[in-house]
Short mmCIF file of C-alpha atoms in Angstrom, two decimals:
data_model
loop_
_atom_site.label_atom_id
_atom_site.label_comp_id
_atom_site.label_asym_id
_atom_site.label_seq_id
_atom_site.Cartn_x
_atom_site.Cartn_y
_atom_site.Cartn_z
CA UNK U 1 -3.65 -1.13 -3.45
CA UNK U 2 -4.11 -3.41 -6.39
CA UNK U 3 -1.07 -2.63 -8.50
CA UNK U 4 2.47 -3.89 -8.16
CA UNK U 5 3.68 -5.44 -11.38
CA UNK U 6 0.37 -7.04 -12.13
CA UNK U 7 -0.14 -8.99 -15.27
CA UNK U 8 2.42 -9.68 -17.90
CA UNK U 9 0.89 -7.46 -20.56
CA UNK U 10 2.99 -8.83 -23.37
CA UNK U 11 2.38 -12.39 -24.51
CA UNK U 12 4.67 -13.87 -27.13
CA UNK U 13 2.31 -13.18 -30.01
CA UNK U 14 2.05 -9.50 -29.21
CA UNK U 15 5.49 -8.81 -27.82
CA UNK U 16 6.97 -7.18 -30.90
CA UNK U 17 4.07 -4.79 -31.41
CA UNK U 18 4.06 -3.64 -27.81
CA UNK U 19 7.84 -3.27 -27.66
CA UNK U 20 7.72 -1.11 -30.77
CA UNK U 21 4.93 0.94 -29.24
CA UNK U 22 6.91 1.49 -26.06
CA UNK U 23 9.93 2.51 -28.12
CA UNK U 24 7.89 4.99 -30.15
CA UNK U 25 6.38 6.40 -26.95
CA UNK U 26 9.84 7.43 -25.82
CA UNK U 27 9.74 10.08 -28.53
CA UNK U 28 7.29 11.91 -26.26
CA UNK U 29 9.56 13.17 -23.47
CA UNK U 30 8.65 11.93 -20.01
CA UNK U 31 8.32 14.20 -17.00
CA UNK U 32 8.43 14.21 -13.21
CA UNK U 33 5.81 16.87 -12.55
CA UNK U 34 2.71 18.36 -14.14
CA UNK U 35 4.79 21.03 -15.86
CA UNK U 36 5.28 19.24 -19.18
CA UNK U 37 2.15 17.10 -19.17
CA UNK U 38 0.06 19.06 -21.67
CA UNK U 39 2.95 19.32 -24.12
CA UNK U 40 3.59 15.59 -23.75
CA UNK U 41 -0.07 14.81 -24.49
CA UNK U 42 0.22 16.60 -27.82
CA UNK U 43 3.24 14.46 -28.71
CA UNK U 44 1.63 11.27 -27.41
CA UNK U 45 -1.45 11.94 -29.51
CA UNK U 46 0.60 11.11 -32.61
CA UNK U 47 1.77 7.85 -31.03
CA UNK U 48 -1.81 6.98 -30.16
CA UNK U 49 -3.12 7.82 -33.62
CA UNK U 50 -0.38 5.71 -35.22
CA UNK U 51 -1.37 2.82 -32.94
CA UNK U 52 -4.96 2.95 -34.19
CA UNK U 53 -6.68 5.09 -31.55
CA UNK U 54 -9.63 6.94 -33.07
CA UNK U 55 -11.84 9.91 -32.28
CA UNK U 56 -13.31 9.05 -28.88
CA UNK U 57 -9.99 7.79 -27.58
CA UNK U 58 -8.11 10.83 -28.81
CA UNK U 59 -10.71 13.10 -27.22
CA UNK U 60 -10.28 11.25 -23.92
CA UNK U 61 -6.53 11.74 -24.15
CA UNK U 62 -6.99 15.45 -24.81
CA UNK U 63 -9.18 15.81 -21.72
CA UNK U 64 -6.94 13.77 -19.39
CA UNK U 65 -5.62 15.58 -16.32
CA UNK U 66 -2.32 15.08 -14.51
CA UNK U 67 -3.26 12.64 -11.73
CA UNK U 68 -1.44 13.85 -8.63
CA UNK U 69 -2.95 11.18 -6.38
CA UNK U 70 -1.83 8.45 -8.76
CA UNK U 71 1.76 9.68 -8.63
CA UNK U 72 1.62 9.86 -4.84
CA UNK U 73 0.32 6.28 -4.68
CA UNK U 74 2.93 5.08 -7.16
CA UNK U 75 5.78 6.44 -5.06
CA UNK U 76 4.75 4.29 -2.10
CA UNK U 77 3.64 1.14 -3.92
CA UNK U 78 6.45 -1.10 -2.65
CA UNK U 79 5.47 -0.50 0.99
CA UNK U 80 2.16 -2.23 0.40
CA UNK U 81 3.96 -5.53 -0.30
CA UNK U 82 6.54 -5.42 2.47
CA UNK U 83 6.89 -7.83 5.39
CA UNK U 84 5.97 -11.47 5.74
CA UNK U 85 3.03 -13.27 4.17
CA UNK U 86 1.32 -13.42 7.56
CA UNK U 87 1.77 -9.66 8.01
CA UNK U 88 0.47 -9.01 4.51
CA UNK U 89 -2.59 -11.19 5.06
CA UNK U 90 -3.38 -9.45 8.35
CA UNK U 91 -3.12 -6.03 6.71
CA UNK U 92 -5.33 -7.10 3.83
CA UNK U 93 -7.90 -8.94 5.91
CA UNK U 94 -7.13 -12.47 4.74
CA UNK U 95 -9.46 -14.14 7.25
CA UNK U 96 -12.38 -11.93 6.24
CA UNK U 97 -11.72 -12.65 2.55
CA UNK U 98 -11.79 -16.39 3.24
CA UNK U 99 -15.04 -16.14 5.19
CA UNK U 100 -16.86 -14.00 2.66
CA UNK U 101 -15.30 -15.89 -0.23
CA UNK U 102 -16.79 -19.16 1.00
CA UNK U 103 -20.20 -17.51 1.29
CA UNK U 104 -19.99 -16.03 -2.21
CA UNK U 105 -18.84 -19.34 -3.64
CA UNK U 106 -21.98 -20.95 -2.25
CA UNK U 107 -24.38 -18.22 -3.33
CA UNK U 108 -22.86 -17.98 -6.83
CA UNK U 109 -22.33 -21.69 -7.37
CA UNK U 110 -23.70 -21.82 -10.90
CA UNK U 111 -21.44 -18.95 -12.04
CA UNK U 112 -18.28 -20.50 -10.61
CA UNK U 113 -19.15 -23.96 -11.88
CA UNK U 114 -19.60 -22.51 -15.36
CA UNK U 115 -16.28 -20.66 -15.16
CA UNK U 116 -14.41 -23.76 -14.03
CA UNK U 117 -16.05 -25.82 -16.77
CA UNK U 118 -15.04 -23.32 -19.47
CA UNK U 119 -11.63 -22.15 -18.21
CA UNK U 120 -10.44 -24.86 -15.81
CA UNK U 121 -9.93 -22.30 -13.04
CA UNK U 122 -11.53 -23.01 -9.64
CA UNK U 123 -13.58 -20.56 -7.60
CA UNK U 124 -11.04 -20.16 -4.80
CA UNK U 125 -8.34 -18.30 -6.70
CA UNK U 126 -10.89 -16.04 -8.39
CA UNK U 127 -12.52 -15.19 -5.08
CA UNK U 128 -9.11 -14.62 -3.47
CA UNK U 129 -8.16 -12.14 -6.20
CA UNK U 130 -11.60 -10.50 -6.15
CA UNK U 131 -11.48 -10.07 -2.39
CA UNK U 132 -7.87 -8.92 -2.32
CA UNK U 133 -8.23 -6.40 -5.12
CA UNK U 134 -11.53 -4.68 -4.37
CA UNK U 135 -13.15 -6.29 -1.32
CA UNK U 136 -15.50 -8.17 -3.66
CA UNK U 137 -16.40 -5.03 -5.57
CA UNK U 138 -16.82 -2.74 -2.56
CA UNK U 139 -13.82 -0.53 -3.38
CA UNK U 140 -13.25 -0.32 -7.12
CA UNK U 141 -11.81 3.20 -6.84
CA UNK U 142 -12.76 6.72 -7.83
CA UNK U 143 -9.71 7.85 -9.79
CA UNK U 144 -10.30 8.78 -13.43
CA UNK U 145 -8.95 5.80 -15.35
CA UNK U 146 -7.71 7.57 -18.46
CA UNK U 147 -6.04 10.34 -16.45
CA UNK U 148 -4.35 7.80 -14.15
CA UNK U 149 -2.92 5.58 -16.86
CA UNK U 150 -1.94 8.47 -19.14
CA UNK U 151 -0.17 10.18 -16.23
CA UNK U 152 1.82 7.00 -15.57
CA UNK U 153 2.71 6.75 -19.26
CA UNK U 154 4.07 10.30 -19.02
CA UNK U 155 5.90 9.87 -15.71
CA UNK U 156 9.60 9.07 -16.05
CA UNK U 157 9.54 6.16 -13.60
CA UNK U 158 8.07 3.49 -15.93
CA UNK U 159 6.82 5.00 -19.19
CA UNK U 160 7.76 1.96 -21.28
CA UNK U 161 5.50 -0.23 -19.13
CA UNK U 162 2.54 2.11 -18.96
CA UNK U 163 2.52 3.54 -22.51
CA UNK U 164 0.98 0.36 -24.00
CA UNK U 165 -1.64 0.35 -21.22
CA UNK U 166 -2.45 3.97 -22.00
CA UNK U 167 -2.97 3.13 -25.67
CA UNK U 168 -5.14 0.19 -24.63
CA UNK U 169 -7.26 2.42 -22.39
CA UNK U 170 -7.87 4.81 -25.28
CA UNK U 171 -8.84 1.91 -27.54
CA UNK U 172 -11.26 0.72 -24.87
CA UNK U 173 -12.81 4.18 -24.94
CA UNK U 174 -13.15 3.88 -28.72
CA UNK U 175 -14.82 0.50 -28.26
CA UNK U 176 -17.18 1.63 -25.53
CA UNK U 177 -15.84 -0.52 -22.67
CA UNK U 178 -14.55 2.68 -21.04
CA UNK U 179 -15.46 6.35 -21.32
CA UNK U 180 -13.47 9.51 -20.69
CA UNK U 181 -15.23 9.70 -17.32
CA UNK U 182 -14.71 6.10 -16.17
CA UNK U 183 -13.17 5.67 -12.73
CA UNK U 184 -11.14 2.93 -11.11
CA UNK U 185 -8.11 2.33 -8.92
CA UNK U 186 -5.09 4.59 -8.59
CA UNK U 187 -2.93 2.94 -11.24
CA UNK U 188 -5.70 2.71 -13.81
CA UNK U 189 -6.91 -0.74 -12.77
CA UNK U 190 -10.47 -1.42 -13.77
CA UNK U 191 -13.42 -3.17 -12.20
CA UNK U 192 -14.01 -5.99 -9.73
CA UNK U 193 -10.63 -7.69 -10.02
CA UNK U 194 -8.46 -4.72 -10.94
CA UNK U 195 -7.46 -5.31 -14.56
CA UNK U 196 -4.94 -2.98 -16.18
CA UNK U 197 -6.25 -1.69 -19.54
CA UNK U 198 -3.86 -3.68 -21.70
CA UNK U 199 -5.00 -6.86 -20.01
CA UNK U 200 -8.64 -5.91 -20.49
CA UNK U 201 -7.96 -5.49 -24.19
CA UNK U 202 -6.12 -8.81 -24.42
CA UNK U 203 -7.97 -11.07 -21.98
CA UNK U 204 -11.33 -9.40 -21.42
CA UNK U 205 -14.32 -11.46 -22.54
CA UNK U 206 -17.74 -10.46 -23.79
CA UNK U 207 -18.46 -6.78 -23.28
CA UNK U 208 -15.14 -6.24 -21.47
CA UNK U 209 -17.13 -4.32 -18.87
CA UNK U 210 -15.04 -5.10 -15.80
CA UNK U 211 -17.57 -3.45 -13.52
CA UNK U 212 -19.87 -6.36 -14.32
CA UNK U 213 -19.10 -9.12 -11.81
CA UNK U 214 -19.50 -12.07 -14.15
CA UNK U 215 -17.48 -10.47 -16.95
CA UNK U 216 -14.65 -9.60 -14.56
CA UNK U 217 -14.47 -13.08 -13.06
CA UNK U 218 -14.59 -14.83 -16.42
CA UNK U 219 -11.91 -12.49 -17.75
CA UNK U 220 -9.73 -13.19 -14.71
CA UNK U 221 -10.10 -16.91 -15.33
CA UNK U 222 -9.21 -16.35 -18.98
CA UNK U 223 -6.09 -14.44 -17.91
CA UNK U 224 -4.98 -17.18 -15.51
CA UNK U 225 -5.55 -19.91 -18.09
CA UNK U 226 -3.54 -17.94 -20.65
CA UNK U 227 -0.73 -17.65 -18.10
CA UNK U 228 -0.49 -21.39 -17.61
CA UNK U 229 -3.15 -22.37 -15.08
CA UNK U 230 -3.58 -26.14 -15.28
CA UNK U 231 -6.98 -27.51 -14.35
CA UNK U 232 -6.75 -29.86 -11.38
CA UNK U 233 -3.10 -29.01 -10.79
CA UNK U 234 -3.45 -27.48 -7.34
CA UNK U 235 -2.16 -24.14 -6.15
CA UNK U 236 1.52 -24.93 -5.79
CA UNK U 237 1.59 -26.23 -9.35
CA UNK U 238 -0.12 -23.05 -10.54
CA UNK U 239 1.96 -20.40 -8.78
CA UNK U 240 3.34 -19.30 -12.14
CA UNK U 241 -0.12 -18.28 -13.31
CA UNK U 242 -0.69 -16.35 -10.08
CA UNK U 243 2.69 -14.69 -10.57
CA UNK U 244 1.47 -13.54 -13.97
CA UNK U 245 -1.25 -11.63 -12.16
CA UNK U 246 1.07 -9.99 -9.62
CA UNK U 247 4.82 -10.35 -9.27
CA UNK U 248 4.95 -9.68 -5.50
CA UNK U 249 5.83 -12.89 -3.69
CA UNK U 250 3.76 -12.10 -0.59
CA UNK U 251 0.72 -11.44 -2.77
CA UNK U 252 1.15 -14.72 -4.65
CA UNK U 253 1.48 -16.75 -1.47
CA UNK U 254 -1.51 -14.99 0.11
CA UNK U 255 -3.69 -15.69 -2.92
CA UNK U 256 -2.69 -19.36 -2.83
CA UNK U 257 -3.45 -19.69 0.90
CA UNK U 258 -6.77 -17.89 0.61
CA UNK U 259 -7.80 -19.76 -2.51
CA UNK U 260 -7.00 -23.14 -0.98
CA UNK U 261 -8.95 -22.24 2.16
CA UNK U 262 -11.99 -21.15 0.12
CA UNK U 263 -11.94 -24.22 -2.10
CA UNK U 264 -11.47 -26.50 0.89
CA UNK U 265 -14.19 -24.85 3.01
#
């Protein structure tokens, strides 16, 4: 499962706008079941329109379905990050990620050299995230992205967090980076490294097509740099940037261990 509290969506420059959006979204009453979802979508449509979502995005919102599997996954999310770092790495196949990560670093040397030159982020941490999130693209998910993120914006557990991501997903539909039929992970994460929509909108590079390997890896490097990654600083000095990606301590420590092993291999 890719999501915990991944990615600080709100940087200082955009904090006010997103806080206002989350506040406005509260006008659309949240719910704990599918019962009020269609009524909520009608209300949320006005929030989306006011935030600049246009025709394609609004149509995607109108066609979104209540994502039962997303809610089920969300209710058990904390279990995925329980236990020690060693336990977490065993569950997530840390040794296999290191082994394949080293191989991919070698076979994609020019790509990773270019990324490090442009963003100051080494291959190891990118490969650790890529392997941890989707098994290097093998499991990018089959949940409808718009339905997942809109359902979480409606759900009473964390609507203030997910409402801006829902708006971002609809804007990505308007821009062509997503469609109403796009699929991804259970919490609306997209592509090879599991970006939430708001982070795609803010940190995505080029086409923002996160199902393209190079775009996803460059965007992940861009995210880490924006969250304080210092070139040449080492992993312990850059834990804050990794924490920006995911706030679970066991995840952060696992990424650091895996990344160091890949870079040192």
